[in-house]
Coordinates of C-alpha atoms (C1' of nucleotides) in Angstrom, one line a residue:
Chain A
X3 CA 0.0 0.0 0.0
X4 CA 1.1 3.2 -1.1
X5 CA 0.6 5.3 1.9
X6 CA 2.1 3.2 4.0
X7 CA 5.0 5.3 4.5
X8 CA 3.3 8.1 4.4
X9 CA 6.8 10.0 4.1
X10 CA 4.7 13.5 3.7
X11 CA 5.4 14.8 7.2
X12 CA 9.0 15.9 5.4
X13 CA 11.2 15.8 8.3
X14 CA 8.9 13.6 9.9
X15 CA 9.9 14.9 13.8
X16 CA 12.8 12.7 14.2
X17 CA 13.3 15.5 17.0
X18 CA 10.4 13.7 18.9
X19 CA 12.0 10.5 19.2
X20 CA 15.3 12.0 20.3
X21 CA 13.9 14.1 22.4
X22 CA 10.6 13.3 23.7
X23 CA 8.3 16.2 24.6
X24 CA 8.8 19.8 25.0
X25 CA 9.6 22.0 22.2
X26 CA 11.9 21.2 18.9
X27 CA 14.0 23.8 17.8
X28 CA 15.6 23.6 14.2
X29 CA 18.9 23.5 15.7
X30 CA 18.0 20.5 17.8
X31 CA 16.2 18.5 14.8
X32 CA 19.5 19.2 12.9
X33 CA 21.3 17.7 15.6
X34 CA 19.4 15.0 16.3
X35 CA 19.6 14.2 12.1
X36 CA 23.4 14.3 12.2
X37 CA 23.6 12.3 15.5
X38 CA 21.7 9.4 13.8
X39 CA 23.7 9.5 10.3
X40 CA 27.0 9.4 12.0
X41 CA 27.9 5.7 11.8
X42 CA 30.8 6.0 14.2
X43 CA 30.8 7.0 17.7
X44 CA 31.2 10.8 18.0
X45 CA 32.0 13.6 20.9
X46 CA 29.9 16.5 21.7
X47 CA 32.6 18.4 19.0
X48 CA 32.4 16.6 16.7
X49 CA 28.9 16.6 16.6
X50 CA 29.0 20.4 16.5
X51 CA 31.7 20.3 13.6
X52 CA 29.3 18.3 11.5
X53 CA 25.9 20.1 12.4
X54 CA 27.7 23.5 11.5
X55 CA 27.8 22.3 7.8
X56 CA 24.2 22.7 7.7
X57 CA 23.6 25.3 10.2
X58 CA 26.3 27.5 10.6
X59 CA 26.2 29.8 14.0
X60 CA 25.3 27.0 16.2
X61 CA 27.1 27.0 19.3
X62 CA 28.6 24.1 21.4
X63 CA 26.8 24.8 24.5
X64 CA 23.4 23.9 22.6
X65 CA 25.1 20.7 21.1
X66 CA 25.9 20.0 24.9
X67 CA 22.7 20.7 26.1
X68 CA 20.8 18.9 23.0
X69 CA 23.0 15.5 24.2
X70 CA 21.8 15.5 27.4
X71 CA 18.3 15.3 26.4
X72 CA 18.8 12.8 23.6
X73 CA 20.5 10.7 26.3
X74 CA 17.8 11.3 28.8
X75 CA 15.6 10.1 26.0
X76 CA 17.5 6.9 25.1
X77 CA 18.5 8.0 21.6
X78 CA 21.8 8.5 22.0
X79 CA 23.9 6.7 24.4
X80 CA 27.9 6.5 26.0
X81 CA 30.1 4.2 24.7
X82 CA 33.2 5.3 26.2
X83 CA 35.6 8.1 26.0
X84 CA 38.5 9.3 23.6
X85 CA 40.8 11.1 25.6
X86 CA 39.1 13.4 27.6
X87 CA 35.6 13.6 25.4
X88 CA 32.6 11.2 26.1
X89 CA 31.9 9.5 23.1
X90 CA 28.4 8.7 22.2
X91 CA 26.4 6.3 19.7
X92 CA 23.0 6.8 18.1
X93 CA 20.9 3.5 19.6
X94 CA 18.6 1.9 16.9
X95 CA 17.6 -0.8 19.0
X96 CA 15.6 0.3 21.9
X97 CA 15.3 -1.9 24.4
X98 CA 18.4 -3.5 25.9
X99 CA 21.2 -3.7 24.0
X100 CA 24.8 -3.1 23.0
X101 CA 27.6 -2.1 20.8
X102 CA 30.1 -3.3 18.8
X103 CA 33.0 -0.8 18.1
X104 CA 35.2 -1.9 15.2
X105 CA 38.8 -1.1 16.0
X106 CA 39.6 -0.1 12.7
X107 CA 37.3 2.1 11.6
X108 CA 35.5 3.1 14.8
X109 CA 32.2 2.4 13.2
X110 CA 29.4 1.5 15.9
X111 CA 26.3 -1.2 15.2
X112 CA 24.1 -2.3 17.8
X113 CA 24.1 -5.7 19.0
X114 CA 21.5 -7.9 21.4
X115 CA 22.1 -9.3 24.6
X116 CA 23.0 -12.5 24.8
X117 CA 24.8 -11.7 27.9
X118 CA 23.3 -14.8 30.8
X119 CA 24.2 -13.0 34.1
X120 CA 25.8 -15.7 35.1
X121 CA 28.0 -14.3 37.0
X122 CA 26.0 -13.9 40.4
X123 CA 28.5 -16.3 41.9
X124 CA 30.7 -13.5 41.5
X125 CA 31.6 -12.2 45.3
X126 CA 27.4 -12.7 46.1
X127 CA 26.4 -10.0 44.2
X128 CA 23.0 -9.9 43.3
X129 CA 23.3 -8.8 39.1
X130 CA 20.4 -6.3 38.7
X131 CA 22.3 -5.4 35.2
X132 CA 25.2 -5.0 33.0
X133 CA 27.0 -3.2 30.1
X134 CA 28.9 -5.1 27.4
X135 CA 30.6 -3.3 24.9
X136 CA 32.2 -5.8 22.2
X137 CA 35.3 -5.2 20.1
X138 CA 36.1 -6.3 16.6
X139 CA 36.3 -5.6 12.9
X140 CA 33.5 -4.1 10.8
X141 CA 32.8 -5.6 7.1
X142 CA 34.9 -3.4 5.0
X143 CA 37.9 -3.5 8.0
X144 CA 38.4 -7.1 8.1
X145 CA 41.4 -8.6 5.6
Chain B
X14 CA 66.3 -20.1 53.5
X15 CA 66.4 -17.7 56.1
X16 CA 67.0 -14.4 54.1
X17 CA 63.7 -15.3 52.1
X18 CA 61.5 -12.7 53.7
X19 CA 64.3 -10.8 54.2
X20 CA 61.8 -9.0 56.8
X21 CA 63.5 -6.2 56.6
X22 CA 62.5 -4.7 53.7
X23 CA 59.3 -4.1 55.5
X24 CA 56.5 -2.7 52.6
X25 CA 57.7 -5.9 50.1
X26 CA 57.6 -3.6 47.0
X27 CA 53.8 -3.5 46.3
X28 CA 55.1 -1.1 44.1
X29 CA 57.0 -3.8 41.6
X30 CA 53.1 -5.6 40.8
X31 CA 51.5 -2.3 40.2
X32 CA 54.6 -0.2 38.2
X33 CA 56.3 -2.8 36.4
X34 CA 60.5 -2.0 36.6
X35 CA 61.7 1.3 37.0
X36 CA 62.2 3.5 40.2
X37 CA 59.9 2.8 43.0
X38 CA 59.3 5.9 45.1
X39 CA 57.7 6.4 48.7
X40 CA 54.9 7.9 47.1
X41 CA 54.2 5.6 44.4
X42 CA 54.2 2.8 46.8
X43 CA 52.2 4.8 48.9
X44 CA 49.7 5.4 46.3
X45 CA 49.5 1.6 45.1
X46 CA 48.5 0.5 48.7
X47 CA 45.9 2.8 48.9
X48 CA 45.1 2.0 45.2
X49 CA 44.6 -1.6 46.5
X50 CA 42.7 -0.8 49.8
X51 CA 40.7 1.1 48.2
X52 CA 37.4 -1.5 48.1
X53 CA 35.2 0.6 45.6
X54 CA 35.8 2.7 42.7
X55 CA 38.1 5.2 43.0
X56 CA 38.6 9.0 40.9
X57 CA 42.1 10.3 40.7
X58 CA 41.1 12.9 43.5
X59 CA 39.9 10.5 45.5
X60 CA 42.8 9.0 45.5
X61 CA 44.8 11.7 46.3
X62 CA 43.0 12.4 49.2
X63 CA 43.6 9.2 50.9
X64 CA 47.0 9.1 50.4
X65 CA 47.7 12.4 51.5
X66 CA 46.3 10.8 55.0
X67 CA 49.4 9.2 55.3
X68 CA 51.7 11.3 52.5
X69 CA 51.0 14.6 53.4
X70 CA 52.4 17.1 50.5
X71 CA 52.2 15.0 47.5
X72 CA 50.9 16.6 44.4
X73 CA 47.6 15.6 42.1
X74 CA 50.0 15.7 39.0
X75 CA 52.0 12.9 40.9
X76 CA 48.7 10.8 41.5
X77 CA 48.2 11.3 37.9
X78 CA 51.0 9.9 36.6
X79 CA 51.3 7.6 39.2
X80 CA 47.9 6.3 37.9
X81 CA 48.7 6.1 34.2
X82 CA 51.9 4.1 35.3
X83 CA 49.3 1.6 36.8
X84 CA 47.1 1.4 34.8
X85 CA 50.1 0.7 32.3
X86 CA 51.2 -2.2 34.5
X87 CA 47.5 -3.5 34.4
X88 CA 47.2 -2.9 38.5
X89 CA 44.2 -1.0 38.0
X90 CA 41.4 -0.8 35.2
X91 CA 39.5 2.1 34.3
X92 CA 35.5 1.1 35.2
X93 CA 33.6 4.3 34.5
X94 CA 33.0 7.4 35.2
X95 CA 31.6 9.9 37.5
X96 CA 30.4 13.3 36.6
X97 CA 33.2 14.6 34.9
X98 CA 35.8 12.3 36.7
X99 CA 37.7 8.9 35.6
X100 CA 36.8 5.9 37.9
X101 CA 39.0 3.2 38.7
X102 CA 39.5 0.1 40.5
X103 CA 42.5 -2.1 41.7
X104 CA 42.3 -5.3 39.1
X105 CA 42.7 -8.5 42.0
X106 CA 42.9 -10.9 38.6
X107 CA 45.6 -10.5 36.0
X108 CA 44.1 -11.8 33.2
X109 CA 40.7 -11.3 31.1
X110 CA 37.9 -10.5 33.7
X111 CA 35.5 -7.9 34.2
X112 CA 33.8 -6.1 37.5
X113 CA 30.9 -6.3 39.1
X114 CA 30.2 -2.9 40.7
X115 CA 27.3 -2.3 43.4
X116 CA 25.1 -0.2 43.0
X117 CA 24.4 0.7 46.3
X118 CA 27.7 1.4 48.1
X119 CA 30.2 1.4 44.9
X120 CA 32.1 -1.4 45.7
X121 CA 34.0 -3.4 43.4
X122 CA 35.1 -7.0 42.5
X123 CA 36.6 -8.6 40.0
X124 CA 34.3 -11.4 37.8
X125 CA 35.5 -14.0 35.9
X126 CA 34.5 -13.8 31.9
X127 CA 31.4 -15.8 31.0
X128 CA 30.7 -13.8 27.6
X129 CA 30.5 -15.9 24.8
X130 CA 31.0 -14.0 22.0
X131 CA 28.5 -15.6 19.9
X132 CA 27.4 -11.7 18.6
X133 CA 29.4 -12.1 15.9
X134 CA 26.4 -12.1 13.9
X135 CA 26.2 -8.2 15.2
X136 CA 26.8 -6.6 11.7
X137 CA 28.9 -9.0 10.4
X138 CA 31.7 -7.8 12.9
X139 CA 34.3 -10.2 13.5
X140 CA 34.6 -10.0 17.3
X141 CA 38.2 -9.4 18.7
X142 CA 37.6 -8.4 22.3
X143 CA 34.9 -7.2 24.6
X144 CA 34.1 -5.6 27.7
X145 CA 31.8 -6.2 30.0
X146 CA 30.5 -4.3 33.9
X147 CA 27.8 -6.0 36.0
X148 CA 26.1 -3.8 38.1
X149 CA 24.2 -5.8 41.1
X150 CA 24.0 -5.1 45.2
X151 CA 26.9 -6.8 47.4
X152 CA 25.8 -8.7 50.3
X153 CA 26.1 -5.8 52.7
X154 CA 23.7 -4.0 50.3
X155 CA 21.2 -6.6 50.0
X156 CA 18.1 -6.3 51.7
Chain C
dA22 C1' 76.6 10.4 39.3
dT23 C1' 72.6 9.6 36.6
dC24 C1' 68.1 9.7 35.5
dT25 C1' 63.4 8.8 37.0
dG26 C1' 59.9 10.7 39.9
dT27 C1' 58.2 14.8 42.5
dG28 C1' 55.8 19.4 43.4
dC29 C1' 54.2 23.6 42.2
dA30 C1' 51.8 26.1 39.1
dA31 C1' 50.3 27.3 34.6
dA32 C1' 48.1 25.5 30.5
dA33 C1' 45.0 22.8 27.9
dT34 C1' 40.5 20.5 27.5
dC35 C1' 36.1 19.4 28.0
dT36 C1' 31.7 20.6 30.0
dT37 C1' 28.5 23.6 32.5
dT38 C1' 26.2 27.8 33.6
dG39 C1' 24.4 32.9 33.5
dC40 C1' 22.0 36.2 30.9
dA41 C1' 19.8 38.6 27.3
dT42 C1' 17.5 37.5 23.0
dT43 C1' 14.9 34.5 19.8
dA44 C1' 11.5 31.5 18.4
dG45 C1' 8.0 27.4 19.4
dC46 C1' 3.5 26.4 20.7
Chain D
dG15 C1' 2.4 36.0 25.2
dC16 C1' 4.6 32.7 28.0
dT17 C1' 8.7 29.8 28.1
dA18 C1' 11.9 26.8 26.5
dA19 C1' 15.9 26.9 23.7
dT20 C1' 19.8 29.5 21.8
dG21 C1' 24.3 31.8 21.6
dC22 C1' 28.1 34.1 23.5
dA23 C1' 31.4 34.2 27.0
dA24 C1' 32.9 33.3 31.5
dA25 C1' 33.3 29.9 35.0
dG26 C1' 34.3 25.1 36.6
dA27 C1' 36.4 20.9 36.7
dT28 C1' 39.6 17.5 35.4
dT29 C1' 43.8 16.2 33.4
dT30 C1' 48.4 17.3 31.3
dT31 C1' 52.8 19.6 31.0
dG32 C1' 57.2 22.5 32.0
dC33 C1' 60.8 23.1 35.0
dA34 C1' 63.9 22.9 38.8
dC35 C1' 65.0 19.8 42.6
dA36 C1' 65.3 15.5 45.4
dG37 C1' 65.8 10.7 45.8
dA38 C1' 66.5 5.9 44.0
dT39 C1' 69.8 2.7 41.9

DNA sequence: ATCTGTGCAAAATCTTTGCATTAGC
DNA sequence: GCTAATGCAAAGATTTTGCACAGAT
């Protein structure tokens, strides 16, 4: 059926999902559109290097303060650090999952969780959850 | 034989497991046992404080370097972060493991690896490493 | 005696915050 | 129109670095 992805809305609010209620600023629905097309993970600057392409003026403090809410939100989340900077990673899954960084490349996929908390026996801990991070080499890294 | 403990040599170079070869200084040493006492994550300041319990004078850039010396050596892992600060712990295993970190009181201890890194199907990423924190209550925390 | 490690302080980074202005709803 | 979001710049915080000096081997 035709309609069925309806893709009239143009910019169909991605802003929404990254960042729940309240109100969407162009600068924030730019932000949120370059957060999910990065395929690697990326710092707050370089998120604000590649937003400026398209909307020059913007300023880092509104990059810092539109990562917050996408990670309040769940769309974006911390994968780790690169030197000093947090790194983040656009989440397509949305329930619990993972990454997978490729060490070549940096590129970032999501993974599921096939991670059995097995581990209880560890020191009588009582697991409530984890975070698993895997390491390897994307398609077009590997030999 | 006799000599073997050599008591003498009081503090048995703590210092040689957590820096590798090189010079060993008071303060190094002093910072490795508190390093290892410590029984939940620590931050670099942290760690400065409760050396400078017993150390009075030392210096944060010596904690610092100190701690990348360490972390070299594999004595202590970095598990996270808080607010803006790195977290680490003292690493009780040598080889592959992970940490289980409660989320109650902070504590720490080492897990053995049960991953199975059957995500391999993840992207077609050919899986080279991982890393993995549980995050659970310790028996004091448990209700 | 040599050379690593130390301490102090300044520098470099990354991130947060205050305030007046702009723009969503 | 009311308020959240923005942008600039200053403030904060953490971590790194330069340099002269002390201590370990």
């Amino acid at each position: 059926m035709a309609g069925s992805k309806s893709g009239s809305q143009a910019s169909t609010t991605i802003g929404r999902t990254a960042y729940g209620d309240g109100r969407l600023s162009s600068q924030r629905e730019a932000i949120a559109r370059v957060a999910r097309d990065f395929s690697a993970a990326f710092s707050a600057d370089d998120l604000l290097a590649a937003v400026r392409v398209g909307t020059p003026g913007i300023g880092i403090a509104t990059v810092y303060r539109a990562v917050a809410a996408m990670e309040a939100a769940g769309f974006i989340e911390v994968v780790g650090v690169r030197g000093n900077a947090t790194l983040y990673v656009h989440c397509v899954q949305e329930g619990h999952h993972h990454h997978v960084v490729c060490t070549g490349c940096g590129a970032v996929a999501d993974a599921e969780c096939s991670v059995k908390a097995t581990a209880t026996e560890a020191g009588g801990f009582a697991i409530t959850g984890h975070d698993l991070t895997l390491y390897g080499l994307c398609p077009r890294c590997q030999p």
